[in-house]
Amino acid sequence: MQTYRYPPKETWKVLTARATSDYSDKLPVVEEVMQGIRIRGDAAVREFTAKFDKANISTLEVSDQELTGAESKIDPQLALAIRTAAGNIRAFHESQKLAVRMVETYPGVKCWQKNLPIESIGLYIPGGSAPLFSTVLMLALPALIAGCKGVILCTPPDPEGNIHPAILFAAKLCKVSKVFRIGGIQAIGAMALGTESVPRVHKIFGPGNSWVTAAKQYVSLNTCSIDMPAGPSELAVVADSSANPAFVASDLLSQAEHGPDSQVILVTTEESILDRVAAEVALQLEMLPRKKIAATSLAHSRLILLKNMEEVMEFINLYAPEHLILQTDDAERLAEKVTNAGSVFIGHWTPESAGDYASGTNHTLPTNGWARSVSGLNLDSFCKKITYQEITREGLEQLGPVIETMAAAELLEAHRNAVTIRLNTKK
Amino acid sequence: MQTYRYPPKETWKVLTARATSDYSDKLPVVEEVMQGIRIRGDAAVREFTAKFDKANISTLEVSDQELTGAESKIDPQLALAIRTAAGNIRAFHESQKLAVRMVETYPGVKCWQKNLPIESIGLYIPGGSAPLFSTVLMLALPALIAGCKGVILCTPPDPEGNIHPAILFAAKLCKVSKVFRIGGIQAIGAMALGTESVPRVHKIFGPGNSWVTAAKQYVSLNTCSIDMPAGPSELAVVADSSANPAFVASDLLSQAEHGPDSQVILVTTEESILDRVAAEVALQLEMLPRKKIAATSLAHSRLILLKNMEEVMEFINLYAPEHLILQTDDAERLAEKVTNAGSVFIGHWTPESAGDYASGTNHTLPTNGWARSVSGLNLDSFCKKITYQEITREGLEQLGPVIETMAAAELLEAHRNAVTIRLNTKK
């Protein structure tokens, strides 16, 4: 870990920088896969699955039987934990429902907006060593609560064509309509373009490797909305003298184990915390199965000592972390000062892993500084807002001249005339 | 205008299709401009302004004096109209403020989300024959209400370096921080990257030609958020026997005059409406200064006759128009059936131009079918949502085992350990 004591402000830009991400070198392959799916549909999806995932799949869609049978294949304690987490995630996202507020902006002029579900949704769950069933909950539950009708899920099969039962169980629990054993670029292509088996969707959600990210970027330009820009996961911890170094170390490590490119930053006002956290990190690291990954990530992590909490929060807001843990006794007060972050964890007893799994907040959050302008997933991400206006004849008589004046000044006579012709109509 | 009587459903996909938009041929020029600005800042901006806009600009920023003096250069009636429209837009966007709702998802586990303003915002207002001051209101007022601190605006100068006073007046009225005489790709580049004069922003809003759109797409991949994908403006009108053909024609024309690529569709259940609207369009078209543009757009417009209102609404929702006018006596009931649209205009006395200027709704809306998954601009577009969670020691004791079970099943031991280490701490 690299330690910076009282770094001057002109170095903060570098200290808060991320590695740049550019997926343009992946575009030729992405285009080839998209073109294949556009022309040959399912057949192309099967070919690319054999090529990239080394799996020969006859039936792309997972059967009802497999979905229903999944629960019997997982530990009952895990099933119970998933149900509990689902309850919390559901409660928090239910609370995000928007009431319709009608406003009479001018006499006889009523305006309102309504949140409507995006009709068809595609979820992507990456494969790999561990089954990311928690991400199924984070994507599928808000879609269910929003009222999205067609929610499909793609996830890569293992070489035998199987999908982990915990993923299938979570999908079934969240009422996903269809699950497909498709991964990578071909999954994004199938959902964005549609094939004989896979319905075309209007928005794609979910994490993935750089190929999946490149494919999502590609379809987002012309074909299909996506959830948010992707990047390596990040954590910033703010600690003062009240912080428990063992807790801080455990949080830094929980982020570091995600991947070798994970970003971990500790910002503190307390000199003594630096060494004590470093010692705890070394101790806890030894016991981790993903020690090697965590160590690689930690090598480029940063411990930063600043003068006071004002500076600390200025630094944090400049960095705009995906996850921010406030391990101080006045964490609630500090939380009020956050202007840029994905999700904030307040106090010594709120580890990031609580939000990753079960507190109820969404774990799909903006990385790479996007927290300055992008929200984490929430109920709104699965809806679009439509505006409505209704004007009475009397209302148009009042407001009409305003519209006529403005339209004429913008040289849009037909716009003006749409009002004039109405106002000139005899009662 | 092309008329389709009772088109079979298998043709609807073609009838609701738009011309595809692909800006990839513009990328080499966009990259050249971006690279220039990245390296040479203001100097590059000036060079590209001279090259593309034929204007030699010494001072990029518009002075306070010019901003303050703008009102005296416009018709007082126009200034009053702009103020009235601004009042309505403000009232509607104020109503979109989100209250913080804290939820206890589990005993001792509190979650909430807060809408925070995006700190720095860039607005783009295109140049051309008419001064689009209405777009200044639509972009800058929600930014002001959201509490965005740094709101800058770029708009191309005329060859003498001037900007229309109505644009400056609107910018001043909406408390825009800085206005720059910069247009095109170089405006998007300057705002996304920052220069000596132009502050770097976190999100860019506003319409533009295909070069501006290509530049916005380019920066959206790695550098800076953008408002939404752009495309030619669109209107669908639904009419029944109660519709006034002159009103319908005036609305179709108000959309058609936007540009030769504007999309105009009339969907009706009433055979007699078709000819009467066509006749009214011919009559009104003759009197329009932008007759040629409107006529080009109308050439590819569509009049569609369907069996009943169920079919009409099904067609409309498949099309997902930017603007939808419901000119029927039961317009309120039909409005309930809309699932995909940008903004809905209810009843005979609610022309699209009301929403374009002064009803209070935003006129920046999703085109090209994006209304299926993207909202029009609203207060949320200028904010990001941050989530918060706060767990008590007792709360973690309750929820901890759920997190531990899930983390272990995802093979993330450090995630589990962040809970275990806390639960094992002596009281």
Coordinates of N, CA and C in Angstrom, one line a residue, chain A residues 247-418:
Chain A
F247 N -11.6 -3.4 11.7 CA -12.7 -3.2 10.8 C -12.3 -2.6 9.5
V248 N -11.5 -1.5 9.6 CA -11.1 -0.8 8.4 C -10.4 -1.8 7.5
A249 N -9.4 -2.6 8.0 CA -8.7 -3.5 7.2 C -9.6 -4.5 6.5
S250 N -10.6 -5.0 7.3 CA -11.5 -6.0 6.7 C -12.3 -5.4 5.6
D251 N -12.7 -4.1 5.7 CA -13.4 -3.5 4.6 C -12.5 -3.3 3.4
L252 N -11.3 -2.8 3.6 CA -10.4 -2.6 2.5 C -10.2 -4.0 1.7
L253 N -10.0 -5.0 2.5 CA -9.8 -6.3 1.9 C -11.0 -6.8 1.2
S254 N -12.2 -6.5 1.7 CA -13.4 -7.1 1.0 C -13.5 -6.4 -0.3
Q255 N -13.0 -5.2 -0.5 CA -13.0 -4.6 -1.8 C -11.9 -5.1 -2.6
A256 N -10.7 -5.3 -2.0 CA -9.5 -5.7 -2.8 C -9.7 -7.1 -3.4
E257 N -10.5 -8.0 -2.7 CA -10.6 -9.4 -3.2 C -11.4 -9.4 -4.5
H258 N -12.1 -8.3 -4.9 CA -13.0 -8.4 -6.1 C -12.2 -8.7 -7.3
G259 N -11.0 -8.0 -7.4 CA -10.2 -8.2 -8.6 C -8.9 -7.5 -8.5
P260 N -7.9 -7.8 -9.3 CA -6.6 -7.2 -9.2 C -6.7 -5.7 -9.6
D261 N -7.8 -5.3 -10.3 CA -7.8 -3.9 -10.6 C -8.8 -3.1 -9.7
S262 N -9.2 -3.7 -8.6 CA -10.1 -3.0 -7.7 C -9.3 -1.8 -7.1
Q263 N -10.1 -0.7 -6.7 CA -9.5 0.5 -6.2 C -9.8 0.6 -4.7
V264 N -8.8 0.8 -3.9 CA -9.0 0.9 -2.4 C -8.3 2.1 -1.9
I265 N -9.0 3.0 -1.2 CA -8.4 4.2 -0.7 C -8.8 4.4 0.8
L266 N -7.9 4.6 1.6 CA -8.2 5.0 3.0 C -7.8 6.5 3.2
V267 N -8.7 7.3 3.7 CA -8.4 8.7 4.0 C -8.6 8.9 5.5
T268 N -7.7 9.5 6.1 CA -7.8 9.7 7.6 C -7.1 11.0 8.0
T269 N -7.5 11.4 9.2 CA -6.8 12.6 9.8 C -5.9 12.1 10.9
E270 N -5.8 10.8 11.1 CA -5.1 10.2 12.3 C -3.9 9.4 11.9
E271 N -2.7 10.0 12.1 CA -1.4 9.4 11.7 C -1.3 7.9 12.2
S272 N -1.7 7.7 13.5 CA -1.5 6.4 14.0 C -2.4 5.3 13.3
I273 N -3.5 5.7 12.7 CA -4.3 4.7 12.0 C -3.6 4.0 10.9
L274 N -2.7 4.8 10.2 CA -2.1 4.3 9.0 C -1.3 2.9 9.3
D275 N -0.5 3.0 10.3 CA 0.3 1.7 10.5 C -0.5 0.6 11.1
R276 N -1.5 1.0 11.9 CA -2.3 0.0 12.6 C -3.2 -0.7 11.5
V277 N -3.7 0.0 10.6 CA -4.5 -0.6 9.5 C -3.6 -1.5 8.6
A278 N -2.4 -0.9 8.3 CA -1.5 -1.7 7.4 C -1.1 -3.0 8.1
A279 N -0.9 -3.0 9.4 CA -0.6 -4.2 10.1 C -1.8 -5.2 10.1
E280 N -3.0 -4.7 10.3 CA -4.2 -5.5 10.3 C -4.4 -6.1 8.9
V281 N -4.2 -5.3 7.9 CA -4.3 -5.8 6.5 C -3.4 -7.0 6.3
A282 N -2.1 -6.9 6.7 CA -1.2 -7.9 6.5 C -1.6 -9.2 7.2
L283 N -2.1 -9.0 8.4 CA -2.6 -10.2 9.2 C -3.8 -10.9 8.6
Q284 N -4.8 -10.1 8.2 CA -6.0 -10.7 7.7 C -5.8 -11.3 6.3
L285 N -4.9 -10.6 5.5 CA -4.7 -11.1 4.1 C -4.2 -12.5 4.1
E286 N -3.4 -12.9 5.1 CA -2.8 -14.2 5.1 C -3.9 -15.3 5.1
M287 N -5.1 -15.0 5.7 CA -6.1 -16.0 5.9 C -7.1 -16.1 4.7
L288 N -6.9 -15.3 3.7 CA -7.9 -15.2 2.6 C -7.6 -16.2 1.5
P289 N -8.6 -16.9 1.0 CA -8.4 -17.8 -0.2 C -8.0 -16.9 -1.4
R290 N -8.6 -15.7 -1.5 CA -8.3 -14.9 -2.7 C -7.2 -13.9 -2.4
K291 N -6.2 -14.4 -1.6 CA -5.1 -13.6 -1.1 C -4.3 -13.0 -2.3
K292 N -4.1 -13.7 -3.4 CA -3.3 -13.2 -4.5 C -3.9 -12.1 -5.2
I293 N -5.2 -12.2 -5.4 CA -6.0 -11.1 -6.1 C -5.9 -9.9 -5.2
A294 N -6.2 -10.1 -3.9 CA -6.3 -9.0 -2.9 C -4.9 -8.3 -2.8
A295 N -3.9 -9.1 -2.8 CA -2.5 -8.5 -2.7 C -2.2 -7.6 -3.9
T296 N -2.6 -8.1 -5.1 CA -2.3 -7.3 -6.3 C -3.1 -6.0 -6.3
S297 N -4.3 -6.0 -5.9 CA -5.1 -4.8 -5.8 C -4.6 -3.9 -4.7
L298 N -4.1 -4.4 -3.6 CA -3.6 -3.6 -2.5 C -2.3 -2.9 -2.9
A299 N -1.6 -3.5 -3.8 CA -0.3 -2.9 -4.2 C -0.5 -1.5 -4.7
H300 N -1.6 -1.3 -5.4 CA -1.8 0.1 -5.9 C -2.9 0.8 -5.1
S301 N -3.2 0.4 -3.9 CA -4.1 1.1 -3.0 C -3.4 2.2 -2.3
R302 N -4.2 3.2 -1.8 CA -3.6 4.4 -1.3 C -4.1 4.7 0.1
L303 N -3.2 5.0 1.0 CA -3.5 5.4 2.4 C -3.1 6.9 2.4
I304 N -4.1 7.7 2.7 CA -3.9 9.2 2.6 C -4.2 9.9 3.9
L305 N -3.2 10.6 4.4 CA -3.3 11.3 5.7 C -3.5 12.8 5.3
L306 N -4.6 13.4 5.9 CA -4.9 14.8 5.6 C -5.1 15.5 6.9
K307 N -5.1 16.9 6.8 CA -5.1 17.8 8.0 C -6.3 17.7 8.9
N308 N -7.5 17.7 8.2 CA -8.7 17.7 9.0 C -9.9 17.2 8.2
M309 N -11.0 17.0 8.8 CA -12.1 16.3 8.1 C -12.7 17.2 6.9
E310 N -12.5 18.5 7.0 CA -12.9 19.3 5.8 C -12.2 18.9 4.6
E311 N -10.8 18.7 4.8 CA -10.0 18.3 3.7 C -10.4 16.9 3.2
V312 N -10.6 16.0 4.2 CA -11.0 14.6 3.9 C -12.2 14.6 3.0
M313 N -13.2 15.3 3.4 CA -14.5 15.3 2.6 C -14.3 15.9 1.2
E314 N -13.4 16.9 1.2 CA -13.2 17.6 -0.1 C -12.5 16.5 -1.0
F315 N -11.5 15.8 -0.5 CA -10.8 14.8 -1.2 C -11.8 13.7 -1.7
I316 N -12.7 13.2 -0.8 CA -13.6 12.2 -1.1 C -14.6 12.6 -2.2
N317 N -15.1 13.9 -2.2 CA -16.0 14.4 -3.2 C -15.3 14.6 -4.5
L318 N -14.0 14.9 -4.5 CA -13.3 14.9 -5.7 C -13.1 13.5 -6.4
Y319 N -12.9 12.6 -5.5 CA -12.7 11.2 -5.9 C -14.0 10.6 -6.4
A320 N -15.1 10.8 -5.8 CA -16.4 10.3 -6.1 C -16.4 8.8 -6.1
P321 N -16.2 8.2 -4.9 CA -16.1 6.7 -4.9 C -17.4 6.0 -5.1
E322 N -17.3 4.8 -5.7 CA -18.5 3.9 -5.8 C -19.0 3.6 -4.4
H323 N -18.2 3.1 -3.5 CA -18.6 2.8 -2.1 C -17.8 3.8 -1.2
L324 N -18.5 4.3 -0.2 CA -17.8 5.1 0.8 C -18.2 4.7 2.2
I325 N -17.3 4.3 3.0 CA -17.6 3.9 4.4 C -17.0 5.0 5.3
L326 N -17.9 5.5 6.2 CA -17.5 6.5 7.2 C -17.4 5.9 8.5
Q327 N -16.1 5.6 8.9 CA -15.9 4.9 10.2 C -15.4 6.0 11.2
T328 N -16.3 6.8 11.6 CA -16.0 7.8 12.6 C -17.2 7.9 13.5
D329 N -17.0 8.5 14.7 CA -18.1 8.7 15.6 C -19.2 9.7 15.1
D330 N -18.7 10.6 14.3 CA -19.7 11.6 13.8 C -20.0 11.3 12.3
A331 N -20.2 10.0 12.0 CA -20.4 9.6 10.6 C -21.7 10.2 10.0
E332 N -22.7 10.4 10.8 CA -24.0 11.0 10.3 C -23.7 12.4 9.8
R333 N -22.9 13.1 10.6 CA -22.7 14.5 10.2 C -21.8 14.5 8.9
L334 N -20.8 13.7 8.8 CA -20.0 13.6 7.6 C -20.8 13.2 6.4
A335 N -21.8 12.3 6.6 CA -22.6 11.8 5.5 C -23.4 13.0 4.8
E336 N -23.7 14.0 5.6 CA -24.3 15.2 5.1 C -23.4 16.0 4.1
K337 N -22.1 15.8 4.2 CA -21.2 16.5 3.4 C -20.8 15.8 2.2
V338 N -21.3 14.6 2.0 CA -21.0 13.9 0.7 C -21.7 14.5 -0.4
T339 N -21.0 14.8 -1.5 CA -21.7 15.3 -2.7 C -21.5 14.4 -3.9
N340 N -20.5 13.5 -3.8 CA -20.3 12.6 -4.9 C -19.9 11.2 -4.4
A341 N -20.8 10.2 -4.6 CA -20.5 8.9 -4.2 C -21.7 8.0 -4.7
G342 N -21.4 6.7 -4.8 CA -22.5 5.8 -5.2 C -23.3 5.4 -4.0
S343 N -22.7 4.8 -3.0 CA -23.5 4.4 -1.8 C -22.6 4.7 -0.6
V344 N -23.3 5.2 0.5 CA -22.5 5.6 1.7 C -22.9 4.7 2.8
F345 N -21.9 4.2 3.5 CA -22.0 3.3 4.7 C -21.6 4.0 5.9
I346 N -22.6 4.2 6.8 CA -22.5 5.1 7.9 C -22.2 4.4 9.2
G347 N -21.0 4.7 9.8 CA -20.6 4.2 11.1 C -19.9 2.9 11.1
H348 N -19.4 2.6 12.3 CA -18.5 1.4 12.5 C -19.1 0.1 12.2
W349 N -20.4 0.0 12.3 CA -21.1 -1.3 12.2 C -21.8 -1.5 10.8
T350 N -21.4 -0.7 9.8 CA -22.0 -0.8 8.5 C -20.9 -1.1 7.5
P351 N -20.5 -2.4 7.4 CA -19.5 -2.7 6.4 C -20.1 -2.7 5.0
E352 N -19.3 -2.5 4.0 CA -19.7 -2.5 2.6 C -20.4 -3.8 2.2
S353 N -20.0 -4.9 2.8 CA -20.7 -6.2 2.4 C -22.1 -6.2 2.8
A354 N -22.5 -5.4 3.8 CA -24.0 -5.3 4.1 C -24.8 -4.8 2.9
G355 N -24.2 -3.8 2.2 CA -24.9 -3.3 1.0 C -24.7 -4.1 -0.2
D356 N -23.6 -4.9 -0.2 CA -23.4 -5.8 -1.3 C -24.5 -6.9 -1.4
Y357 N -25.0 -7.2 -0.2 CA -25.9 -8.4 -0.1 C -27.3 -8.1 0.4
A358 N -27.4 -7.4 1.5 CA -28.6 -7.6 2.3 C -29.2 -6.4 3.0
S359 N -28.5 -5.2 3.0 CA -29.1 -4.1 3.7 C -30.4 -3.7 3.0
G360 N -30.4 -3.8 1.7 CA -31.6 -3.4 0.9 C -31.3 -2.4 -0.2
T361 N -30.1 -1.7 -0.1 CA -29.7 -0.8 -1.1 C -29.2 -1.6 -2.3
N362 N -29.1 -1.0 -3.4 CA -28.6 -1.7 -4.6 C -27.1 -1.7 -4.7
H363 N -26.5 -2.8 -5.1 CA -25.1 -2.9 -5.2 C -24.5 -2.6 -6.6
T364 N -25.4 -2.2 -7.5 CA -25.0 -1.8 -8.9 C -24.8 -0.3 -8.9
L365 N -23.5 0.1 -8.8 CA -23.2 1.5 -8.5 C -22.2 2.1 -9.5
P366 N -22.2 3.4 -9.7 CA -21.3 4.0 -10.6 C -19.8 4.0 -10.1
T367 N -18.9 3.5 -11.0 CA -17.5 3.5 -10.7 C -16.8 4.6 -11.5
N368 N -15.4 4.6 -11.3 CA -14.6 5.4 -12.2 C -14.9 6.8 -12.3
G369 N -15.5 7.4 -11.2 CA -15.8 8.8 -11.1 C -17.2 9.1 -11.7
W370 N -17.9 8.2 -12.3 CA -19.2 8.4 -12.8 C -20.2 8.8 -11.7
A371 N -19.9 8.5 -10.5 CA -20.8 8.9 -9.4 C -21.0 10.4 -9.3
R372 N -20.2 11.2 -10.0 CA -20.4 12.6 -10.1 C -21.7 13.0 -10.9
S373 N -22.1 12.1 -11.8 CA -23.2 12.4 -12.7 C -24.2 11.3 -12.9
V374 N -23.9 10.1 -12.3 CA -24.7 8.9 -12.6 C -25.2 8.3 -11.2
S375 N -26.5 7.9 -11.2 CA -27.0 7.3 -10.0 C -26.7 5.8 -10.0
G376 N -26.6 5.2 -8.8 CA -26.7 3.7 -8.8 C -28.0 3.2 -9.2
L377 N -28.1 1.9 -9.5 CA -29.5 1.4 -9.9 C -30.5 1.7 -8.8
N378 N -31.7 2.1 -9.2 CA -32.8 2.3 -8.3 C -34.0 2.0 -9.1
L379 N -35.2 2.2 -8.5 CA -36.4 1.9 -9.2 C -36.6 2.7 -10.5
D380 N -36.1 3.9 -10.5 CA -36.1 4.7 -11.7 C -35.4 4.1 -12.9
S381 N -34.4 3.4 -12.6 CA -33.6 2.8 -13.7 C -34.4 1.8 -14.5
F382 N -35.5 1.3 -14.0 CA -36.3 0.4 -14.7 C -37.6 1.0 -15.2
C383 N -37.7 2.3 -15.1 CA -38.8 3.1 -15.5 C -38.4 4.2 -16.5
K384 N -39.4 4.7 -17.2 CA -39.1 6.0 -17.8 C -40.3 6.9 -17.4
K385 N -40.0 8.2 -17.4 CA -41.0 9.2 -17.0 C -41.6 9.8 -18.2
I386 N -42.9 9.7 -18.2 CA -43.7 10.4 -19.3 C -44.3 11.6 -18.7
T387 N -44.3 12.7 -19.5 CA -45.0 13.9 -19.0 C -46.3 14.1 -19.8
Y388 N -47.2 14.7 -19.1 CA -48.6 14.9 -19.6 C -49.0 16.4 -19.4
Q389 N -49.7 16.9 -20.4 CA -50.3 18.2 -20.1 C -51.7 18.3 -20.7
E390 N -52.5 19.0 -20.0 CA -53.9 19.1 -20.5 C -54.3 20.6 -20.3
I391 N -54.7 21.2 -21.4 CA -55.1 22.6 -21.3 C -56.5 22.8 -21.7
T392 N -57.2 23.6 -21.0 CA -58.6 23.9 -21.3 C -58.6 25.0 -22.4
R393 N -59.8 25.2 -23.0 CA -59.9 26.2 -24.0 C -59.6 27.6 -23.3
E394 N -60.1 27.8 -22.1 CA -59.8 29.0 -21.4 C -58.3 29.1 -21.1
G395 N -57.7 28.0 -20.7 CA -56.3 28.0 -20.5 C -55.5 28.5 -21.7
L396 N -55.9 27.9 -22.8 CA -55.1 28.3 -24.0 C -55.4 29.7 -24.4
E397 N -56.5 30.2 -24.1 CA -56.8 31.7 -24.4 C -55.9 32.5 -23.5
Q398 N -55.6 32.1 -22.3 CA -54.7 32.8 -21.4 C -53.2 32.7 -21.9
L399 N -52.8 31.5 -22.1 CA -51.4 31.2 -22.3 C -51.0 31.3 -23.8
G400 N -52.0 31.2 -24.7 CA -51.7 31.2 -26.1 C -50.8 32.3 -26.6
P401 N -51.1 33.6 -26.2 CA -50.3 34.7 -26.7 C -48.8 34.6 -26.3
V402 N -48.5 34.0 -25.2 CA -47.1 33.7 -24.8 C -46.5 32.8 -25.8
I403 N -47.2 31.7 -26.1 CA -46.7 30.7 -27.0 C -46.5 31.3 -28.4
E404 N -47.5 32.1 -28.8 CA -47.4 32.8 -30.2 C -46.2 33.7 -30.2
T405 N -46.0 34.5 -29.2 CA -44.8 35.4 -29.2 C -43.5 34.7 -29.3
M406 N -43.4 33.6 -28.5 CA -42.1 32.9 -28.5 C -41.9 32.2 -29.8
A407 N -42.9 31.5 -30.3 CA -42.8 30.8 -31.6 C -42.4 31.7 -32.7
A408 N -43.0 32.9 -32.7 CA -42.7 33.8 -33.8 C -41.3 34.3 -33.7
A409 N -40.8 34.5 -32.5 CA -39.4 35.0 -32.3 C -38.4 33.9 -32.6
E410 N -38.8 32.6 -32.6 CA -37.9 31.5 -33.0 C -38.2 31.2 -34.5
L411 N -38.9 32.0 -35.2 CA -39.2 31.9 -36.6 C -39.9 30.6 -36.9
L412 N -40.7 30.1 -36.0 CA -41.4 28.8 -36.2 C -42.9 29.2 -36.3
E413 N -43.3 29.6 -37.5 CA -44.7 30.1 -37.8 C -45.7 29.0 -37.6
A414 N -45.4 27.8 -38.0 CA -46.4 26.7 -37.9 C -46.7 26.4 -36.4
H415 N -45.6 26.6 -35.6 CA -45.8 26.4 -34.1 C -46.8 27.5 -33.6
R416 N -46.6 28.7 -34.1 CA -47.5 29.8 -33.7 C -48.9 29.5 -34.2
N417 N -49.0 29.1 -35.4 CA -50.3 28.9 -36.0 C -51.1 27.8 -35.4
A418 N -50.5 26.8 -34.8 CA -51.2 25.7 -34.0 C -52.0 26.3 -32.9

